[in-house]
Coordinates of C-alpha atoms and ligand atoms in Angstrom, one line a residue:
M1 CA -10.5 15.1 19.7
A2 CA -11.2 17.7 17.0
K3 CA -15.0 18.2 16.4
A4 CA -16.9 18.5 13.1
I5 CA -20.5 19.2 12.4
V6 CA -22.0 18.0 9.1
I7 CA -25.4 19.6 8.2
G8 CA -27.5 17.5 5.9
A9 CA -27.7 13.7 6.1
G10 CA -28.2 12.9 2.4
F11 CA -25.6 10.6 0.7
G12 CA -23.2 13.5 0.5
G13 CA -23.5 14.3 4.2
I14 CA -23.3 10.7 5.4
A15 CA -20.2 10.1 3.2
S16 CA -18.5 13.3 4.5
A17 CA -19.3 12.4 8.1
L18 CA -17.8 8.9 7.7
R19 CA -14.7 10.2 6.1
L20 CA -14.2 12.8 8.8
R21 CA -14.8 10.0 11.4
R22 CA -12.1 7.9 9.8
K23 CA -9.8 10.9 10.0
G24 CA -10.3 10.9 13.8
Y25 CA -12.9 13.7 14.1
D26 CA -15.7 13.6 16.7
V27 CA -18.6 14.1 14.2
T28 CA -22.2 15.2 14.7
L29 CA -24.5 14.8 11.7
I30 CA -27.6 17.0 11.7
D31 CA -30.7 16.9 9.5
K32 CA -34.0 18.6 9.6
Q33 CA -35.8 15.4 8.6
D34 CA -36.4 12.5 11.0
Q35 CA -34.5 10.0 8.9
L36 CA -31.2 9.7 7.2
G37 CA -31.0 9.7 3.4
G38 CA -32.0 13.2 2.1
R39 CA -33.4 12.7 -1.4
A40 CA -33.3 9.0 -0.8
Y41 CA -36.0 9.6 1.9
Q42 CA -38.7 6.9 2.1
Y43 CA -42.2 8.2 2.7
R44 CA -44.7 5.9 4.4
R45 CA -48.4 6.5 4.5
E46 CA -50.8 4.6 6.7
T47 CA -54.2 4.4 5.2
P48 CA -57.4 2.4 5.8
L49 CA -56.3 0.4 2.7
G50 CA -52.9 -0.4 4.1
T51 CA -49.4 1.1 4.3
F52 CA -48.0 2.8 1.2
V53 CA -44.3 3.2 0.8
H54 CA -42.8 5.8 -1.7
D55 CA -39.1 6.0 -2.5
A56 CA -38.5 9.7 -3.0
G57 CA -35.4 9.6 -5.2
P58 CA -32.6 7.4 -6.3
T59 CA -33.2 4.0 -7.7
V60 CA -30.0 3.3 -9.7
I61 CA -26.6 3.0 -8.0
T62 CA -24.4 4.7 -10.5
A63 CA -21.0 4.4 -8.7
K64 CA -21.1 1.3 -6.6
F65 CA -17.4 1.6 -5.7
L66 CA -18.1 4.8 -3.8
F67 CA -20.4 2.9 -1.4
D68 CA -17.9 0.1 -1.2
E69 CA -15.1 2.5 -0.3
L70 CA -17.0 3.8 2.7
F71 CA -17.4 0.3 4.2
T72 CA -13.8 -0.6 3.3
M73 CA -12.6 2.5 5.3
F74 CA -13.9 0.8 8.4
G75 CA -12.6 -2.7 7.5
K76 CA -16.1 -3.8 6.6
R77 CA -17.7 -5.3 3.5
R78 CA -20.7 -3.6 2.0
E79 CA -22.1 -6.9 0.9
D80 CA -22.5 -8.0 4.5
Y81 CA -24.9 -5.0 5.1
V82 CA -26.5 -3.9 1.9
E83 CA -27.3 -5.9 -1.2
F84 CA -27.3 -4.3 -4.6
R85 CA -29.5 -6.1 -7.1
D86 CA -29.5 -6.1 -10.9
I87 CA -33.0 -5.2 -12.1
Y88 CA -34.6 -4.8 -15.5
P89 CA -35.8 -2.4 -16.6
W90 CA -34.4 0.3 -14.3
Y91 CA -37.4 2.4 -15.2
R92 CA -40.1 2.6 -17.9
I93 CA -40.5 5.9 -19.7
Q94 CA -44.0 6.5 -20.7
F95 CA -44.8 9.0 -23.5
A96 CA -48.1 10.8 -23.9
D97 CA -49.0 8.8 -27.0
G98 CA -48.7 5.5 -25.0
S99 CA -45.3 4.4 -26.4
T100 CA -42.8 3.2 -23.8
F101 CA -39.1 2.9 -23.5
D102 CA -37.7 0.3 -21.0
Y103 CA -34.5 1.8 -19.8
G104 CA -31.6 -0.4 -18.6
G105 CA -30.3 -3.9 -19.2
T106 CA -27.8 -5.2 -21.7
L107 CA -26.5 -3.5 -24.9
E108 CA -28.9 -5.7 -26.9
Q109 CA -31.9 -4.7 -24.8
F110 CA -31.0 -1.0 -25.1
E111 CA -30.5 -1.2 -28.8
A112 CA -33.8 -3.1 -29.3
Q113 CA -35.6 -0.3 -27.4
I114 CA -33.9 2.4 -29.5
A115 CA -34.7 0.5 -32.7
K116 CA -38.4 0.6 -31.8
F117 CA -38.3 4.3 -32.2
E118 CA -35.6 4.9 -34.8
P119 CA -33.3 2.2 -36.0
R120 CA -30.8 4.8 -37.3
D121 CA -30.2 6.0 -33.8
V122 CA -28.6 2.8 -32.7
E123 CA -25.4 3.9 -34.3
G124 CA -25.7 7.4 -32.8
F125 CA -26.3 5.9 -29.4
R126 CA -23.0 4.0 -29.6
R127 CA -21.1 7.2 -30.6
Y128 CA -22.8 9.1 -27.8
L129 CA -21.6 6.3 -25.4
K130 CA -18.0 6.7 -26.6
H131 CA -18.2 10.5 -26.3
S132 CA -19.5 10.3 -22.7
K133 CA -16.5 8.1 -21.8
K134 CA -14.2 10.9 -22.8
I135 CA -16.2 13.3 -20.7
F136 CA -16.1 10.8 -17.8
D137 CA -12.3 10.4 -18.1
V138 CA -11.8 14.1 -17.5
G139 CA -14.9 15.1 -15.5
F140 CA -14.9 12.2 -13.1
T141 CA -11.5 10.4 -13.1
E142 CA -9.4 13.6 -13.3
L143 CA -11.6 16.3 -11.7
G144 CA -14.1 14.3 -9.6
D145 CA -12.2 15.0 -6.4
Q146 CA -10.8 18.4 -7.2
P147 CA -12.1 21.3 -5.0
F148 CA -13.3 24.0 -7.4
D149 CA -12.8 26.7 -4.8
K150 CA -9.9 28.3 -6.7
F151 CA -10.2 30.1 -10.0
T152 CA -6.8 28.7 -11.0
T153 CA -8.1 25.1 -10.7
M154 CA -11.0 25.9 -13.0
L155 CA -8.7 27.6 -15.4
K156 CA -6.4 24.6 -15.6
C157 CA -9.3 22.3 -16.5
A158 CA -10.8 24.7 -19.0
P159 CA -8.9 23.5 -22.2
A160 CA -9.8 19.8 -21.6
L161 CA -13.5 20.7 -20.9
L162 CA -13.7 22.9 -23.9
R163 CA -12.4 20.1 -26.1
L164 CA -15.2 18.0 -24.8
Q165 CA -17.7 20.7 -25.8
N166 CA -18.8 21.5 -22.2
Y167 CA -20.5 24.6 -23.7
K168 CA -23.1 22.3 -25.1
T169 CA -26.1 21.4 -22.9
V170 CA -27.0 17.8 -22.0
Y171 CA -29.9 18.1 -24.4
G172 CA -27.6 19.6 -27.0
M173 CA -25.3 16.7 -26.7
A174 CA -28.1 14.2 -27.1
R175 CA -29.3 16.1 -30.2
K176 CA -25.9 15.9 -31.7
Y177 CA -26.0 12.0 -31.8
I178 CA -29.7 11.1 -31.8
T179 CA -32.3 12.1 -34.3
S180 CA -35.6 10.9 -32.7
E181 CA -37.1 13.6 -30.5
K182 CA -38.4 11.0 -28.0
L183 CA -35.0 9.3 -27.8
R184 CA -33.3 12.6 -27.2
R185 CA -35.6 13.1 -24.2
V186 CA -34.8 9.5 -23.0
F187 CA -31.1 10.3 -23.1
S188 CA -31.2 13.8 -21.6
F189 CA -33.8 13.9 -18.9
Q190 CA -31.4 12.8 -16.2
P191 CA -30.3 16.3 -14.9
L192 CA -33.9 16.6 -13.7
L193 CA -33.0 14.1 -11.0
V194 CA -30.6 16.5 -9.3
G195 CA -32.8 19.6 -9.9
G196 CA -31.1 20.5 -13.2
N197 CA -32.7 21.5 -16.5
P198 CA -31.5 19.4 -19.5
F199 CA -31.8 22.5 -21.7
N200 CA -29.2 24.5 -19.7
T201 CA -27.2 22.0 -17.7
T202 CA -23.7 21.7 -19.1
S203 CA -23.0 18.5 -21.1
I204 CA -20.3 17.6 -18.5
Y205 CA -23.2 16.1 -16.7
S206 CA -23.4 13.5 -19.5
L207 CA -20.6 11.7 -17.8
I208 CA -23.3 10.1 -15.7
F209 CA -24.4 8.5 -19.0
Y210 CA -21.0 6.6 -19.1
L211 CA -21.0 5.9 -15.4
V212 CA -24.4 4.2 -15.7
H213 CA -23.6 2.5 -19.1
Q214 CA -20.0 1.4 -18.4
P215 CA -21.0 -2.3 -18.8
L216 CA -22.6 -1.5 -22.1
L217 CA -19.3 -0.2 -23.5
F218 CA -17.7 -3.6 -22.6
G219 CA -20.6 -5.2 -24.4
L220 CA -19.9 -3.1 -27.5
V221 CA -16.2 -4.1 -27.5
R222 CA -17.1 -7.7 -27.2
R223 CA -19.5 -7.5 -30.1
L224 CA -16.9 -5.8 -32.3
A225 CA -14.5 -8.5 -31.5
E226 CA -17.1 -11.2 -32.3
T227 CA -17.9 -9.6 -35.6
A228 CA -14.2 -9.4 -36.5
G229 CA -13.8 -13.1 -35.5
T230 CA -11.3 -12.1 -32.9
S231 CA -10.9 -13.3 -29.4
L232 CA -10.0 -10.6 -26.9
L233 CA -7.9 -11.2 -23.9
V234 CA -8.2 -8.2 -21.6
T235 CA -6.0 -8.1 -18.6
S236 CA -6.3 -5.6 -15.7
R237 CA -4.2 -4.4 -12.8
Q238 CA -6.9 -5.4 -10.4
T239 CA -10.1 -7.4 -10.6
L240 CA -13.0 -5.3 -11.8
G241 CA -15.9 -7.4 -10.6
M242 CA -17.3 -7.9 -14.1
P243 CA -19.4 -11.0 -14.9
E244 CA -17.1 -11.8 -17.8
E245 CA -14.1 -11.8 -15.6
F246 CA -12.0 -14.8 -14.8
E247 CA -9.4 -14.4 -12.0
F248 CA -6.1 -16.0 -12.8
P249 CA -3.4 -14.6 -10.4
L250 CA 0.1 -14.6 -11.7
G251 CA 2.5 -15.5 -8.9
P252 CA 6.1 -14.4 -8.8
L253 CA 8.7 -16.3 -10.8
D254 CA 10.6 -19.0 -8.8
E255 CA 14.4 -18.5 -8.3
S256 CA 15.6 -20.3 -11.4
E257 CA 12.9 -18.7 -13.7
G258 CA 13.9 -15.3 -12.2
A259 CA 17.6 -15.9 -12.7
A260 CA 16.9 -17.0 -16.3
L261 CA 14.8 -13.9 -17.1
F262 CA 17.5 -11.6 -15.6
E263 CA 20.3 -13.3 -17.5
D264 CA 18.4 -13.2 -20.8
R265 CA 17.6 -9.5 -20.5
A266 CA 21.0 -8.6 -19.1
R267 CA 22.8 -10.2 -22.0
R268 CA 21.0 -7.9 -24.3
A269 CA 22.5 -5.0 -22.5
R270 CA 26.0 -6.7 -22.0
P271 CA 26.4 -9.9 -24.1
E272 CA 29.7 -10.8 -22.3
L273 CA 27.9 -11.0 -18.9
A274 CA 29.5 -13.7 -16.7
V275 CA 28.0 -14.4 -13.3
S276 CA 27.4 -17.5 -11.3
E277 CA 24.0 -19.2 -11.2
E278 CA 24.0 -18.7 -7.4
S279 CA 24.3 -14.9 -7.6
L280 CA 21.6 -14.8 -10.2
R281 CA 19.3 -16.8 -8.0
A282 CA 20.1 -14.6 -5.0
L283 CA 19.2 -11.5 -7.0
S284 CA 16.0 -13.1 -8.2
R285 CA 15.2 -13.9 -4.5
R286 CA 16.0 -10.3 -3.5
L287 CA 13.7 -9.0 -6.2
G288 CA 10.9 -11.3 -5.1
G289 CA 10.7 -12.9 -8.5
M290 CA 8.9 -9.9 -9.9
P291 CA 9.4 -9.8 -13.6
L292 CA 9.3 -6.0 -13.9
A293 CA 11.8 -5.6 -11.1
L294 CA 14.1 -8.2 -12.8
E295 CA 13.8 -6.5 -16.2
L296 CA 14.6 -3.1 -14.7
A297 CA 17.6 -4.5 -12.9
A298 CA 18.8 -6.2 -16.1
A299 CA 18.4 -2.9 -18.0
R300 CA 21.2 -1.5 -15.9
A301 CA 23.6 -4.4 -16.6
G302 CA 25.2 -2.5 -19.4
V303 CA 26.8 0.0 -17.0
Q304 CA 26.7 -1.8 -13.6
G305 CA 27.9 -5.0 -12.1
L306 CA 25.6 -7.4 -10.2
A307 CA 26.9 -6.1 -6.8
Q308 CA 26.1 -2.5 -7.8
I309 CA 22.7 -3.5 -9.1
E310 CA 21.9 -5.3 -5.9
A311 CA 23.2 -2.6 -3.7
A312 CA 21.3 0.2 -5.5
G313 CA 18.0 -0.4 -3.9
W314 CA 14.8 -0.4 -5.9
T315 CA 12.9 2.7 -5.0
A316 CA 15.1 5.4 -6.6
E317 CA 13.8 7.1 -9.7
R318 CA 15.8 6.1 -12.7
D319 CA 15.5 5.9 -16.4
F320 CA 17.0 2.7 -17.7
G321 CA 15.0 0.4 -19.8
E322 CA 14.6 2.2 -23.1
A323 CA 16.9 -0.2 -24.8
L324 CA 14.8 -3.2 -23.7
G325 CA 11.6 -1.4 -25.0
I326 CA 10.2 -1.0 -21.5
P327 CA 7.5 1.8 -21.7
K328 CA 8.6 5.1 -20.0
R329 CA 6.0 5.0 -17.3
Q330 CA 7.3 1.6 -16.2
R331 CA 11.0 2.4 -16.1
S332 CA 11.0 2.8 -12.3
L333 CA 9.4 0.3 -10.0
D334 CA 8.8 3.1 -7.5
A335 CA 6.8 5.0 -10.2
V336 CA 4.8 2.0 -11.2
L337 CA 3.9 1.2 -7.6
R338 CA 3.1 4.8 -6.8
E339 CA 0.7 4.8 -9.7
S340 CA -1.1 1.8 -8.2
L341 CA -1.0 3.1 -4.7
A342 CA -2.5 6.4 -5.7
M343 CA -5.6 4.6 -6.8
L344 CA -6.1 3.0 -3.3
P345 CA -8.1 4.7 -0.5
E346 CA -5.8 6.5 1.9
D347 CA -6.3 4.1 4.8
V348 CA -5.6 1.1 2.6
R349 CA -2.4 2.7 1.4
K350 CA -1.4 3.3 5.0
T351 CA -2.1 -0.3 5.9
F352 CA 0.1 -1.3 3.0
F353 CA 2.9 0.8 4.4
G354 CA 2.4 -0.7 7.8
L355 CA 2.5 -4.3 6.5
G356 CA 5.9 -3.6 5.1
A357 CA 7.2 -4.0 8.6
F358 CA 6.8 -7.9 8.3
R359 CA 10.0 -9.5 7.1
N360 CA 8.8 -13.1 6.9
G361 CA 5.1 -12.7 6.2
F362 CA 2.1 -12.4 8.5
D363 CA -1.3 -13.9 9.3
A364 CA -4.6 -12.1 9.5
E365 CA -4.3 -11.6 13.3
A366 CA -0.9 -10.0 13.1
A367 CA -2.0 -7.8 10.2
L368 CA -4.9 -6.5 12.2
A369 CA -2.8 -5.8 15.3
V370 CA 0.1 -4.1 13.5
A371 CA -1.4 -2.3 10.5
D372 CA -5.2 -2.2 11.2
A373 CA -5.6 -4.6 8.3
G374 CA -9.1 -6.2 8.6
P375 CA -10.3 -8.8 6.0
A376 CA -11.6 -6.2 3.6
K377 CA -8.3 -4.3 3.4
L378 CA -6.4 -7.5 3.0
D379 CA -8.7 -8.5 0.2
T380 CA -8.1 -5.1 -1.5
L381 CA -4.4 -5.5 -1.3
R382 CA -4.5 -9.1 -2.5
R383 CA -6.6 -8.0 -5.5
W384 CA -4.0 -5.4 -6.3
S385 CA -1.3 -8.1 -6.0
L386 CA 0.4 -6.0 -3.3
I387 CA 0.4 -9.0 -0.9
L388 CA 0.4 -12.6 -1.9
P389 CA -1.5 -15.3 0.0
T390 CA 0.3 -18.5 0.8
E391 CA -1.3 -21.6 2.2
D392 CA 0.2 -22.7 5.5
G393 CA 0.9 -26.4 6.1
D394 CA -1.8 -26.5 8.8
G395 CA -4.5 -25.1 6.5
S396 CA -4.4 -21.5 7.6
L397 CA -3.5 -18.7 5.3
R398 CA -0.5 -16.4 5.5
F399 CA 0.5 -13.4 3.4
R400 CA 3.7 -12.0 2.3
M401 CA 4.9 -8.9 0.5
P402 CA 7.6 -9.3 -2.1
E403 CA 10.9 -7.6 -1.1
P404 CA 10.8 -4.7 -3.6
L405 CA 7.3 -3.8 -2.4
R406 CA 8.5 -3.9 1.2
D407 CA 11.1 -1.3 0.2
V408 CA 8.4 0.9 -1.3
A409 CA 6.2 0.4 1.8
G410 CA 9.1 1.4 4.0
L411 CA 9.6 4.6 2.1
G412 CA 5.9 5.3 2.3
A413 CA 5.9 4.9 6.1
A414 CA 9.0 7.1 6.3
R415 CA 7.2 9.8 4.3
I416 CA 4.1 9.7 6.6
H417 CA 6.5 9.9 9.6
A418 CA 8.3 13.0 8.1
H419 CA 5.0 14.8 7.2
Y420 CA 3.7 14.2 10.7
F421 CA 6.8 15.8 12.4
A422 CA 6.9 18.6 9.8
D423 CA 3.2 19.4 10.6
L424 CA 3.9 19.2 14.3
Q425 CA 6.7 21.6 13.9
K426 CA 4.5 24.1 12.0
R427 CA 1.8 23.9 14.6
K428 CA 4.2 24.8 17.4
P429 CA 3.7 28.4 18.7
Ligands
FAD501 C1 -36.5 11.5 -8.3 C2 -35.0 11.4 -8.2 C3 -34.4 10.2 -8.7 C4 -33.0 10.1 -8.6 N1 -32.4 9.0 -9.1 C5 -31.1 8.8 -9.0 C6 -30.5 7.6 -9.3 O1 -31.2 6.7 -9.8 N2 -29.2 7.4 -9.2 C7 -28.4 8.4 -8.6 O2 -27.2 8.2 -8.4 N3 -29.0 9.6 -8.2 C8 -30.3 9.8 -8.4 N4 -30.9 10.9 -8.0 C9 -30.0 12.0 -7.4 C10 -29.6 11.6 -6.0 O3 -30.7 11.3 -5.2 C11 -28.9 12.8 -5.3 O4 -27.9 13.3 -6.1 C12 -28.4 12.5 -3.9 O5 -29.4 11.9 -3.1 C13 -28.0 13.9 -3.3 O6 -27.4 13.7 -2.1 P1 -26.9 14.9 -1.2 O7 -26.5 14.4 0.1 O8 -26.0 15.7 -2.0 O9 -28.2 15.8 -1.0 P2 -29.6 15.5 -0.4 O10 -30.0 14.1 -0.5 O11 -30.6 16.5 -0.9 O12 -29.4 15.8 1.2 C14 -29.4 17.1 1.7 C15 -29.9 16.9 3.2 O13 -29.8 18.2 3.8 C16 -30.9 18.4 4.7 N5 -30.9 19.8 4.9 C17 -31.0 20.8 4.0 N6 -31.0 22.0 4.6 C18 -30.8 21.8 6.0 C19 -30.8 22.6 7.1 N7 -30.8 23.9 7.0 N8 -30.7 22.0 8.3 C20 -30.6 20.7 8.4 N9 -30.7 19.8 7.4 C21 -30.8 20.4 6.2 C22 -32.0 17.8 3.9 O14 -33.1 17.5 4.8 C23 -31.4 16.6 3.3 O15 -31.6 15.5 4.1 C24 -32.2 11.1 -8.0 C25 -32.9 12.2 -7.5 C26 -34.3 12.3 -7.5 C27 -34.9 13.5 -6.9

């Protein structure tokens, strides 16, 4: 087994060690301190008055999902080991003149604190929040896992970062939106926590502002909707774990619904379409009752017969669908699925590929044996609608993967297989 040594057992070191372990390395984690945690070290002092405990560093979990991911990698659930609690305030900022700012809580609580100092800054705070989302979208979502070891990578990102005014400092960004000097300090001191100086740390660090305040932005959207007397129905590809969320899984269409949808859409492409109800139902079955798969298939009816459509397979890149108004990024089932799969941790993706081996569904035991799919991975795949739970007659739960997804999973497994042998070939002397 290949060996790896990680020096430093802070959050960064622990996370690296776990990821290497998951990749099959024999890992040794070294630290000069006598405890894990790095800046999250906990100091204890025994005194005649009792034991005093001091938390050295972090108090606010800014990216919960990064912790969850580490547990999921090993088929565990973070909740079974560590509890994250909502607290208010996260911290109290005390100014020399005795005034205080209670940091944290809901949008309303934040705005009430801001208004105590300068009511006009409430609006600036909302604009700052929106700007930090843009920084977050580039700095975290797009670049968060990019290694900046090559000049060319940095060069590629430069235009986007410039547009977001990365030449401004964190303090400079706060000054742009906030007028009160005290509030500027409230919204810019955070780089101090990682040893940075707010007066010279690039404003890209303001992405932390969005990361921490994400729920507030949802609050802002909700308030805008309420003010306009509008109800918002927001749907998402996967559950987000928000308190406002209500899970309502949309199952596949049954055979006759699927057949009707296909026929309706196909007639738009070829009004004279004449096919038997039975073959339509068979196609709907073959496509697992997935509305998008049926629509994409129907889009091709103008130039292909049912037999050709069915024989074509569902994973090839193609560009039908414009006539039916299907957005470009959804015109290939393969592309849509690849977009979803790219957002999953690598090991969950591999599990998905492995589960594609089951033709007639599977139970938890078989999933674990064949594809290393423990309960946490199954739950992730279920939340992404990549597998569908079905109640068995005897009260136990089974899962199945719709047919088109199985095709994609098969292709994914074939890609891993091909990469493995290509690598092996390269390593041969
Ligand atoms: C007061 C404070 C509050 C903070 N609050 C938050 C917060 O609320 N939310 C948040 O997300 N972040 C917060 N942070 C930031 C967060 O704590 C750090 O970003 C994070 O802990 C850094 O982890 P790390 O693994 O990169 O580094 P570190 O935690 O610094 O770990 C480095 C480790 O390397 C070890 N080491 C160094 N040199 C050697 C060597 N030569 N040999 C062996 N071992 C070595 C050190 O002993 C240390 O254990 C806060 C930080 C501070 C200081």
